[in-house]
Amino acid sequence: IPVLLFRPLLEAWTYHMVVGGMPAAVRTWVQDQDMRSCRLRQEEILLSYERDISKHVEPRTVAKVWSVWRSIPSQLARENRKFVYRLVREGGRAKEFEDAIQWIARTGTIRLVHRIEKPGMPLSAYSDPHDFKIYYSDVGLLCRKSELPISTWLEQDAFFTEFKGALVENDVLQSLVPSFPTIGYWTNDATAEVDFLIQSDVGIIPVEVKSGRSVKAKSLSGFLDTYGLPFGVRFSPLNVDLKNRIVNLPIFLAGSLDRLLPGIVDAKAR
């Protein structure tokens, strides 16, 4: 992508990360260009979610739903973003919170991404129901709920590393979901992990997400070698590139992957 286009697109994506995609928040940003007004609108949306919890959840389940909902930012702040019940409540167990998680998931405000044992078709057949990550349905609401200062994101504070990665993963996921409803993640017993596996018309595609300009992808390369897959996709702040079997795409193109896949397959064939 020509630099004259790439730079403003990346800058627009930077603001999108704190505005998100909720229509009311986007409308406020477009009209006012004021981030404080946008955050107030996001706060109203979050408060409406929380009122719905109190209104529609059975009394015996309300406290558990509240606890799960409030724990999600702290879950994502961990280097290993696998959902851990003891972060909801000390000594918490799956049996105690499973119904609360399923209730929130049915509202569409969160997205569960399950661990996939291996890249087989269909992915759902190889999904581990007990091992998953939870993301918000909207990255702007995640920013607001986590109380992340806007300046921390826009200025890329040096102490802002792990949660930055979580935000970018969340954004890529919400961009992929409309075109690829079946999405999981993969990890082995060591340290290798692939952020997302997506099921597409051209097969299973491993996806790596990089929030910074350091884009070494040992886990992705190892995954491709292990399972003999033709290519993987890496989303990063860098421009379009194709090296070996890894296709690098700018993060702001995550929502266009389905449209780009035929061209990627043709390029690999050549």
PDB file of C-alpha atoms in Angstrom:
ATOM      1  CA  ILE A   1       0.000   0.000   0.000  1.00  0.00           C
ATOM      2  CA  PRO A   2       1.511   3.383  -0.955  1.00  0.00           C
ATOM      3  CA  VAL A   3       2.900   5.287   2.037  1.00  0.00           C
ATOM      4  CA  LEU A   4       0.607   8.264   1.342  1.00  0.00           C
ATOM      5  CA  LEU A   5      -2.358   5.947   1.984  1.00  0.00           C
ATOM      6  CA  PHE A   6      -0.820   3.600   4.517  1.00  0.00           C
ATOM      7  CA  ARG A   7       0.058   6.207   7.146  1.00  0.00           C
ATOM      8  CA  PRO A   8      -3.392   7.858   7.390  1.00  0.00           C
ATOM      9  CA  LEU A   9      -5.062   4.437   7.394  1.00  0.00           C
ATOM     10  CA  LEU A  10      -2.884   3.289  10.289  1.00  0.00           C
ATOM     11  CA  GLU A  11      -3.572   6.543  12.138  1.00  0.00           C
ATOM     12  CA  ALA A  12      -7.325   6.115  11.616  1.00  0.00           C
ATOM     13  CA  TRP A  13      -7.053   2.563  12.969  1.00  0.00           C
ATOM     14  CA  THR A  14      -5.255   3.930  16.050  1.00  0.00           C
ATOM     15  CA  TYR A  15      -8.283   6.094  16.862  1.00  0.00           C
ATOM     16  CA  HIS A  16     -10.663   3.266  15.997  1.00  0.00           C
ATOM     17  CA  MET A  17      -9.089   1.214  18.786  1.00  0.00           C
ATOM     18  CA  VAL A  18     -10.397   3.587  21.456  1.00  0.00           C
ATOM     19  CA  VAL A  19     -13.613   4.571  19.673  1.00  0.00           C
ATOM     20  CA  GLY A  20     -14.604   1.010  18.786  1.00  0.00           C
ATOM     21  CA  GLY A  21     -17.513   0.121  16.563  1.00  0.00           C
ATOM     22  CA  MET A  22     -20.632   0.721  18.635  1.00  0.00           C
ATOM     23  CA  PRO A  23     -22.877   2.963  16.460  1.00  0.00           C
ATOM     24  CA  ALA A  24     -23.563   5.525  19.201  1.00  0.00           C
ATOM     25  CA  ALA A  25     -19.865   5.872  20.042  1.00  0.00           C
ATOM     26  CA  VAL A  26     -18.853   6.130  16.378  1.00  0.00           C
ATOM     27  CA  ARG A  27     -21.563   8.709  15.691  1.00  0.00           C
ATOM     28  CA  THR A  28     -20.374  10.811  18.633  1.00  0.00           C
ATOM     29  CA  TRP A  29     -16.762  10.678  17.431  1.00  0.00           C
ATOM     30  CA  VAL A  30     -17.695  11.575  13.836  1.00  0.00           C
ATOM     31  CA  GLN A  31     -19.861  14.502  14.921  1.00  0.00           C
ATOM     32  CA  ASP A  32     -17.759  15.948  17.743  1.00  0.00           C
ATOM     33  CA  GLN A  33     -14.198  14.630  17.196  1.00  0.00           C
ATOM     34  CA  ASP A  34     -14.052  14.678  20.986  1.00  0.00           C
ATOM     35  CA  MET A  35     -12.730  11.591  22.733  1.00  0.00           C
ATOM     36  CA  ARG A  36     -14.207  12.560  26.107  1.00  0.00           C
ATOM     37  CA  SER A  37     -17.710  12.695  24.621  1.00  0.00           C
ATOM     38  CA  CYS A  38     -17.103   9.361  22.955  1.00  0.00           C
ATOM     39  CA  ARG A  39     -16.038   7.784  26.248  1.00  0.00           C
ATOM     40  CA  LEU A  40     -19.132   9.126  27.974  1.00  0.00           C
ATOM     41  CA  ARG A  41     -21.226   7.416  25.302  1.00  0.00           C
ATOM     42  CA  GLN A  42     -19.303   4.167  25.869  1.00  0.00           C
ATOM     43  CA  GLU A  43     -19.932   4.487  29.595  1.00  0.00           C
ATOM     44  CA  GLU A  44     -23.651   4.799  28.924  1.00  0.00           C
ATOM     45  CA  ILE A  45     -23.545   1.625  26.815  1.00  0.00           C
ATOM     46  CA  LEU A  46     -21.701  -0.279  29.560  1.00  0.00           C
ATOM     47  CA  LEU A  47     -24.154   0.936  32.182  1.00  0.00           C
ATOM     48  CA  SER A  48     -27.057  -0.244  30.026  1.00  0.00           C
ATOM     49  CA  TYR A  49     -25.428  -3.691  29.832  1.00  0.00           C
ATOM     50  CA  GLU A  50     -25.068  -3.779  33.587  1.00  0.00           C
ATOM     51  CA  ARG A  51     -28.677  -2.703  34.124  1.00  0.00           C
ATOM     52  CA  ASP A  52     -29.735  -5.562  31.843  1.00  0.00           C
ATOM     53  CA  ILE A  53     -27.787  -7.988  34.012  1.00  0.00           C
ATOM     54  CA  SER A  54     -29.713  -6.900  37.094  1.00  0.00           C
ATOM     55  CA  LYS A  55     -33.006  -6.931  35.199  1.00  0.00           C
ATOM     56  CA  HIS A  56     -32.851 -10.214  33.273  1.00  0.00           C
ATOM     57  CA  VAL A  57     -30.621 -12.562  35.278  1.00  0.00           C
ATOM     58  CA  GLU A  58     -32.069 -14.806  37.965  1.00  0.00           C
ATOM     59  CA  PRO A  59     -31.262 -13.392  41.428  1.00  0.00           C
ATOM     60  CA  ARG A  60     -29.134 -16.405  42.368  1.00  0.00           C
ATOM     61  CA  THR A  61     -26.962 -15.877  39.271  1.00  0.00           C
ATOM     62  CA  VAL A  62     -26.574 -12.084  39.266  1.00  0.00           C
ATOM     63  CA  ALA A  63     -23.499 -11.966  41.511  1.00  0.00           C
ATOM     64  CA  LYS A  64     -21.710 -14.595  39.405  1.00  0.00           C
ATOM     65  CA  VAL A  65     -22.492 -12.786  36.134  1.00  0.00           C
ATOM     66  CA  TRP A  66     -21.234  -9.520  37.608  1.00  0.00           C
ATOM     67  CA  SER A  67     -18.027 -11.203  38.781  1.00  0.00           C
ATOM     68  CA  VAL A  68     -17.283 -12.776  35.394  1.00  0.00           C
ATOM     69  CA  TRP A  69     -18.092  -9.575  33.470  1.00  0.00           C
ATOM     70  CA  ARG A  70     -15.805  -7.475  35.673  1.00  0.00           C
ATOM     71  CA  SER A  71     -12.918  -9.956  35.512  1.00  0.00           C
ATOM     72  CA  ILE A  72     -12.532  -9.998  31.718  1.00  0.00           C
ATOM     73  CA  PRO A  73     -10.108  -7.032  31.396  1.00  0.00           C
ATOM     74  CA  SER A  74      -7.840  -8.552  34.061  1.00  0.00           C
ATOM     75  CA  GLN A  75      -8.037 -11.943  32.334  1.00  0.00           C
ATOM     76  CA  LEU A  76      -6.873 -10.364  29.058  1.00  0.00           C
ATOM     77  CA  ALA A  77      -4.099  -8.420  30.790  1.00  0.00           C
ATOM     78  CA  ARG A  78      -2.270 -11.688  31.497  1.00  0.00           C
ATOM     79  CA  GLU A  79       0.397 -12.912  29.072  1.00  0.00           C
ATOM     80  CA  ASN A  80      -1.475 -16.213  28.830  1.00  0.00           C
ATOM     81  CA  ARG A  81      -5.019 -15.017  28.196  1.00  0.00           C
ATOM     82  CA  LYS A  82      -6.670 -18.351  28.940  1.00  0.00           C
ATOM     83  CA  PHE A  83      -9.698 -17.790  31.174  1.00  0.00           C
ATOM     84  CA  VAL A  84      -8.860 -18.635  34.800  1.00  0.00           C
ATOM     85  CA  TYR A  85     -11.735 -19.072  37.266  1.00  0.00           C
ATOM     86  CA  ARG A  86      -9.682 -18.147  40.313  1.00  0.00           C
ATOM     87  CA  LEU A  87      -9.308 -14.635  38.869  1.00  0.00           C
ATOM     88  CA  VAL A  88     -13.091 -14.305  39.084  1.00  0.00           C
ATOM     89  CA  ARG A  89     -13.102 -15.356  42.718  1.00  0.00           C
ATOM     90  CA  GLU A  90     -10.442 -16.977  44.881  1.00  0.00           C
ATOM     91  CA  GLY A  91     -11.022 -20.697  44.753  1.00  0.00           C
ATOM     92  CA  GLY A  92     -13.499 -20.313  41.873  1.00  0.00           C
ATOM     93  CA  ARG A  93     -14.285 -23.385  39.783  1.00  0.00           C
ATOM     94  CA  ALA A  94     -15.809 -24.031  36.368  1.00  0.00           C
ATOM     95  CA  LYS A  95     -18.974 -25.574  37.816  1.00  0.00           C
ATOM     96  CA  GLU A  96     -19.653 -22.389  39.748  1.00  0.00           C
ATOM     97  CA  PHE A  97     -19.344 -19.940  36.836  1.00  0.00           C
ATOM     98  CA  GLU A  98     -20.181 -21.879  33.656  1.00  0.00           C
ATOM     99  CA  ASP A  99     -23.822 -20.774  33.620  1.00  0.00           C
ATOM    100  CA  ALA A 100     -22.831 -17.131  34.153  1.00  0.00           C
ATOM    101  CA  ILE A 101     -20.372 -17.251  31.237  1.00  0.00           C
ATOM    102  CA  GLN A 102     -22.946 -18.839  28.938  1.00  0.00           C
ATOM    103  CA  TRP A 103     -25.543 -16.214  29.887  1.00  0.00           C
ATOM    104  CA  ILE A 104     -23.188 -13.353  28.979  1.00  0.00           C
ATOM    105  CA  ALA A 105     -22.131 -15.097  25.759  1.00  0.00           C
ATOM    106  CA  ARG A 106     -25.767 -15.387  24.655  1.00  0.00           C
ATOM    107  CA  THR A 107     -26.143 -11.603  24.921  1.00  0.00           C
ATOM    108  CA  GLY A 108     -23.468 -11.140  22.258  1.00  0.00           C
ATOM    109  CA  THR A 109     -21.370  -8.835  24.443  1.00  0.00           C
ATOM    110  CA  ILE A 110     -18.466 -11.293  24.704  1.00  0.00           C
ATOM    111  CA  ARG A 111     -16.858 -13.861  22.428  1.00  0.00           C
ATOM    112  CA  LEU A 112     -15.433 -17.181  23.624  1.00  0.00           C
ATOM    113  CA  VAL A 113     -12.467 -18.546  21.660  1.00  0.00           C
ATOM    114  CA  HIS A 114     -11.770 -22.198  22.487  1.00  0.00           C
ATOM    115  CA  ARG A 115      -8.485 -24.043  22.244  1.00  0.00           C
ATOM    116  CA  ILE A 116      -8.246 -26.272  19.188  1.00  0.00           C
ATOM    117  CA  GLU A 117      -6.326 -29.534  19.550  1.00  0.00           C
ATOM    118  CA  LYS A 118      -5.310 -29.674  15.881  1.00  0.00           C
ATOM    119  CA  PRO A 119      -6.294 -27.928  12.616  1.00  0.00           C
ATOM    120  CA  GLY A 120      -8.902 -30.401  11.372  1.00  0.00           C
ATOM    121  CA  MET A 121     -12.162 -29.786   9.579  1.00  0.00           C
ATOM    122  CA  PRO A 122     -14.496 -28.818  11.088  1.00  0.00           C
ATOM    123  CA  LEU A 123     -12.647 -26.908  13.762  1.00  0.00           C
ATOM    124  CA  SER A 124     -15.530 -27.372  16.174  1.00  0.00           C
ATOM    125  CA  ALA A 125     -14.828 -31.120  16.257  1.00  0.00           C
ATOM    126  CA  TYR A 126     -11.395 -30.447  17.785  1.00  0.00           C
ATOM    127  CA  SER A 127     -12.464 -27.750  20.248  1.00  0.00           C
ATOM    128  CA  ASP A 128     -11.773 -28.103  23.977  1.00  0.00           C
ATOM    129  CA  PRO A 129     -14.908 -26.880  25.814  1.00  0.00           C
ATOM    130  CA  HIS A 130     -12.990 -26.353  29.064  1.00  0.00           C
ATOM    131  CA  ASP A 131     -10.089 -24.296  27.686  1.00  0.00           C
ATOM    132  CA  PHE A 132     -10.950 -20.883  26.272  1.00  0.00           C
ATOM    133  CA  LYS A 133     -10.299 -17.156  26.192  1.00  0.00           C
ATOM    134  CA  ILE A 134     -12.958 -14.471  26.529  1.00  0.00           C
ATOM    135  CA  TYR A 135     -12.875 -11.262  24.505  1.00  0.00           C
ATOM    136  CA  TYR A 136     -15.260  -8.305  24.386  1.00  0.00           C
ATOM    137  CA  SER A 137     -17.436  -7.895  21.315  1.00  0.00           C
ATOM    138  CA  ASP A 138     -16.135  -4.341  20.922  1.00  0.00           C
ATOM    139  CA  VAL A 139     -12.581  -3.116  21.468  1.00  0.00           C
ATOM    140  CA  GLY A 140     -13.701   0.421  22.340  1.00  0.00           C
ATOM    141  CA  LEU A 141     -15.824  -0.909  25.201  1.00  0.00           C
ATOM    142  CA  LEU A 142     -12.870  -2.994  26.386  1.00  0.00           C
ATOM    143  CA  CYS A 143     -10.722   0.151  26.462  1.00  0.00           C
ATOM    144  CA  ARG A 144     -13.376   1.975  28.436  1.00  0.00           C
ATOM    145  CA  LYS A 145     -14.124  -0.896  30.827  1.00  0.00           C
ATOM    146  CA  SER A 146     -10.447  -1.357  31.592  1.00  0.00           C
ATOM    147  CA  GLU A 147     -10.182   2.396  32.328  1.00  0.00           C
ATOM    148  CA  LEU A 148      -7.197   2.641  30.022  1.00  0.00           C
ATOM    149  CA  PRO A 149      -6.170   6.316  29.669  1.00  0.00           C
ATOM    150  CA  ILE A 150      -6.546   7.422  26.065  1.00  0.00           C
ATOM    151  CA  SER A 151      -3.070   8.953  26.096  1.00  0.00           C
ATOM    152  CA  THR A 152      -1.548   5.594  27.073  1.00  0.00           C
ATOM    153  CA  TRP A 153      -2.803   4.046  23.839  1.00  0.00           C
ATOM    154  CA  LEU A 154      -2.260   6.995  21.529  1.00  0.00           C
ATOM    155  CA  GLU A 155       1.237   7.718  22.830  1.00  0.00           C
ATOM    156  CA  GLN A 156       2.214   4.020  23.169  1.00  0.00           C
ATOM    157  CA  ASP A 157       3.501   4.195  26.743  1.00  0.00           C
ATOM    158  CA  ALA A 158       6.585   2.008  27.297  1.00  0.00           C
ATOM    159  CA  PHE A 159       4.908   0.241  30.258  1.00  0.00           C
ATOM    160  CA  PHE A 160       1.893  -0.623  28.118  1.00  0.00           C
ATOM    161  CA  THR A 161       2.815  -3.940  26.532  1.00  0.00           C
ATOM    162  CA  GLU A 162       0.779  -7.008  27.492  1.00  0.00           C
ATOM    163  CA  PHE A 163      -2.588  -5.260  27.548  1.00  0.00           C
ATOM    164  CA  LYS A 164      -1.747  -3.555  24.259  1.00  0.00           C
ATOM    165  CA  GLY A 165      -1.448  -7.022  22.738  1.00  0.00           C
ATOM    166  CA  ALA A 166      -4.810  -8.003  24.227  1.00  0.00           C
ATOM    167  CA  LEU A 167      -6.523  -4.948  22.732  1.00  0.00           C
ATOM    168  CA  VAL A 168      -5.130  -5.617  19.271  1.00  0.00           C
ATOM    169  CA  GLU A 169      -6.109  -9.301  19.465  1.00  0.00           C
ATOM    170  CA  ASN A 170      -9.613  -8.254  20.502  1.00  0.00           C
ATOM    171  CA  ASP A 171      -9.878  -5.894  17.528  1.00  0.00           C
ATOM    172  CA  VAL A 172      -8.654  -8.481  15.022  1.00  0.00           C
ATOM    173  CA  LEU A 173     -11.076 -11.049  16.415  1.00  0.00           C
ATOM    174  CA  GLN A 174     -14.105  -8.761  16.151  1.00  0.00           C
ATOM    175  CA  SER A 175     -13.027  -7.901  12.585  1.00  0.00           C
ATOM    176  CA  LEU A 176     -12.779 -11.583  11.588  1.00  0.00           C
ATOM    177  CA  VAL A 177     -15.964 -12.885  13.218  1.00  0.00           C
ATOM    178  CA  PRO A 178     -18.487 -11.566  10.627  1.00  0.00           C
ATOM    179  CA  SER A 179     -16.763 -13.512   7.825  1.00  0.00           C
ATOM    180  CA  PHE A 180     -15.343 -16.434   9.816  1.00  0.00           C
ATOM    181  CA  PRO A 181     -17.783 -17.453  12.572  1.00  0.00           C
ATOM    182  CA  THR A 182     -15.719 -20.529  13.524  1.00  0.00           C
ATOM    183  CA  ILE A 183     -12.540 -19.311  15.247  1.00  0.00           C
ATOM    184  CA  GLY A 184     -10.325 -20.973  17.844  1.00  0.00           C
ATOM    185  CA  TYR A 185      -6.746 -20.756  19.071  1.00  0.00           C
ATOM    186  CA  TRP A 186      -3.933 -23.295  19.380  1.00  0.00           C
ATOM    187  CA  THR A 187      -1.213 -23.933  21.925  1.00  0.00           C
ATOM    188  CA  ASN A 188       1.084 -26.830  22.690  1.00  0.00           C
ATOM    189  CA  ASP A 189       2.385 -28.059  26.016  1.00  0.00           C
ATOM    190  CA  ALA A 190       5.465 -25.829  25.753  1.00  0.00           C
ATOM    191  CA  THR A 191       5.393 -22.127  24.917  1.00  0.00           C
ATOM    192  CA  ALA A 192       4.183 -22.069  21.310  1.00  0.00           C
ATOM    193  CA  GLU A 193       0.824 -20.461  20.643  1.00  0.00           C
ATOM    194  CA  VAL A 194      -1.104 -19.341  17.559  1.00  0.00           C
ATOM    195  CA  ASP A 195      -3.511 -16.527  18.370  1.00  0.00           C
ATOM    196  CA  PHE A 196      -6.358 -17.661  16.116  1.00  0.00           C
ATOM    197  CA  LEU A 197      -7.286 -20.521  13.811  1.00  0.00           C
ATOM    198  CA  ILE A 198     -10.028 -19.706  11.334  1.00  0.00           C
ATOM    199  CA  GLN A 199     -12.094 -22.066   9.231  1.00  0.00           C
ATOM    200  CA  SER A 200     -12.494 -20.793   5.666  1.00  0.00           C
ATOM    201  CA  ASP A 201     -13.466 -22.017   2.213  1.00  0.00           C
ATOM    202  CA  VAL A 202      -9.776 -22.541   1.405  1.00  0.00           C
ATOM    203  CA  GLY A 203      -9.108 -24.542   4.569  1.00  0.00           C
ATOM    204  CA  ILE A 204      -7.792 -23.832   8.071  1.00  0.00           C
ATOM    205  CA  ILE A 205      -5.757 -20.644   8.329  1.00  0.00           C
ATOM    206  CA  PRO A 206      -3.533 -19.867  11.332  1.00  0.00           C
ATOM    207  CA  VAL A 207      -3.495 -16.177  12.276  1.00  0.00           C
ATOM    208  CA  GLU A 208      -0.857 -14.370  14.317  1.00  0.00           C
ATOM    209  CA  VAL A 209      -1.457 -10.888  15.746  1.00  0.00           C
ATOM    210  CA  LYS A 210       1.430  -8.506  16.449  1.00  0.00           C
ATOM    211  CA  SER A 211       0.784  -5.177  18.138  1.00  0.00           C
ATOM    212  CA  GLY A 212       4.299  -3.831  17.505  1.00  0.00           C
ATOM    213  CA  ARG A 213       6.832  -3.714  14.709  1.00  0.00           C
ATOM    214  CA  SER A 214       8.755  -6.735  15.990  1.00  0.00           C
ATOM    215  CA  VAL A 215       7.052  -9.468  13.989  1.00  0.00           C
ATOM    216  CA  LYS A 216       9.056 -12.645  14.512  1.00  0.00           C
ATOM    217  CA  ALA A 217       6.555 -15.491  14.383  1.00  0.00           C
ATOM    218  CA  LYS A 218       8.312 -18.667  15.560  1.00  0.00           C
ATOM    219  CA  SER A 219       5.079 -20.224  16.793  1.00  0.00           C
ATOM    220  CA  LEU A 220       3.331 -19.587  13.486  1.00  0.00           C
ATOM    221  CA  SER A 221       6.232 -20.965  11.436  1.00  0.00           C
ATOM    222  CA  GLY A 222       6.469 -24.017  13.676  1.00  0.00           C
ATOM    223  CA  PHE A 223       2.727 -24.595  13.398  1.00  0.00           C
ATOM    224  CA  LEU A 224       2.901 -24.478   9.589  1.00  0.00           C
ATOM    225  CA  ASP A 225       5.781 -26.979   9.637  1.00  0.00           C
ATOM    226  CA  THR A 226       4.061 -29.332  12.083  1.00  0.00           C
ATOM    227  CA  TYR A 227       0.763 -29.549  10.225  1.00  0.00           C
ATOM    228  CA  GLY A 228       1.942 -28.947   6.664  1.00  0.00           C
ATOM    229  CA  LEU A 229      -0.334 -25.980   6.010  1.00  0.00           C
ATOM    230  CA  PRO A 230       0.391 -23.885   2.900  1.00  0.00           C
ATOM    231  CA  PHE A 231       0.396 -20.457   4.544  1.00  0.00           C
ATOM    232  CA  GLY A 232      -0.452 -18.397   7.603  1.00  0.00           C
ATOM    233  CA  VAL A 233      -1.522 -14.792   8.064  1.00  0.00           C
ATOM    234  CA  ARG A 234       0.098 -12.255  10.358  1.00  0.00           C
ATOM    235  CA  PHE A 235      -1.621  -8.952  11.188  1.00  0.00           C
ATOM    236  CA  SER A 236       0.739  -6.184  12.278  1.00  0.00           C
ATOM    237  CA  PRO A 237       1.313  -2.414  11.944  1.00  0.00           C
ATOM    238  CA  LEU A 238       3.550  -3.163   8.923  1.00  0.00           C
ATOM    239  CA  ASN A 239       2.672  -3.000   5.243  1.00  0.00           C
ATOM    240  CA  VAL A 240       1.661  -5.902   3.000  1.00  0.00           C
ATOM    241  CA  ASP A 241       4.431  -8.472   2.638  1.00  0.00           C
ATOM    242  CA  LEU A 242       4.873 -12.133   1.711  1.00  0.00           C
ATOM    243  CA  LYS A 243       7.856 -14.072   2.999  1.00  0.00           C
ATOM    244  CA  ASN A 244       8.049 -17.821   2.738  1.00  0.00           C
ATOM    245  CA  ARG A 245       4.623 -19.012   3.898  1.00  0.00           C
ATOM    246  CA  ILE A 246       3.667 -16.032   6.058  1.00  0.00           C
ATOM    247  CA  VAL A 247       1.502 -13.276   4.601  1.00  0.00           C
ATOM    248  CA  ASN A 248       1.767 -10.010   6.533  1.00  0.00           C
ATOM    249  CA  LEU A 249      -1.285  -7.758   6.349  1.00  0.00           C
ATOM    250  CA  PRO A 250      -1.792  -4.384   8.036  1.00  0.00           C
ATOM    251  CA  ILE A 251      -4.026  -4.638  11.082  1.00  0.00           C
ATOM    252  CA  PHE A 252      -6.639  -2.370   9.540  1.00  0.00           C
ATOM    253  CA  LEU A 253      -7.260  -4.993   6.828  1.00  0.00           C
ATOM    254  CA  ALA A 254      -8.402  -7.702   9.255  1.00  0.00           C
ATOM    255  CA  GLY A 255     -12.026  -7.153   8.279  1.00  0.00           C
ATOM    256  CA  SER A 256     -11.132  -7.658   4.600  1.00  0.00           C
ATOM    257  CA  LEU A 257      -9.380 -11.023   4.919  1.00  0.00           C
ATOM    258  CA  ASP A 258     -12.227 -12.961   3.299  1.00  0.00           C
ATOM    259  CA  ARG A 259     -12.017 -10.691   0.250  1.00  0.00           C
ATOM    260  CA  LEU A 260      -8.209 -10.950   0.084  1.00  0.00           C
ATOM    261  CA  LEU A 261      -7.943 -14.721   0.495  1.00  0.00           C
ATOM    262  CA  PRO A 262      -8.401 -15.640  -3.215  1.00  0.00           C
ATOM    263  CA  GLY A 263      -5.516 -13.311  -4.161  1.00  0.00           C
ATOM    264  CA  ILE A 264      -3.333 -14.741  -1.383  1.00  0.00           C
ATOM    265  CA  VAL A 265      -4.011 -18.300  -2.575  1.00  0.00           C
ATOM    266  CA  ASP A 266      -3.168 -17.300  -6.180  1.00  0.00           C
ATOM    267  CA  ALA A 267       0.061 -15.612  -5.071  1.00  0.00           C
ATOM    268  CA  LYS A 268       1.109 -18.710  -3.147  1.00  0.00           C
ATOM    269  CA  ALA A 269       0.305 -20.905  -6.159  1.00  0.00           C
ATOM    270  CA  ARG A 270       2.672 -18.838  -8.319  1.00  0.00           C
TER     271      ARG A 270
END
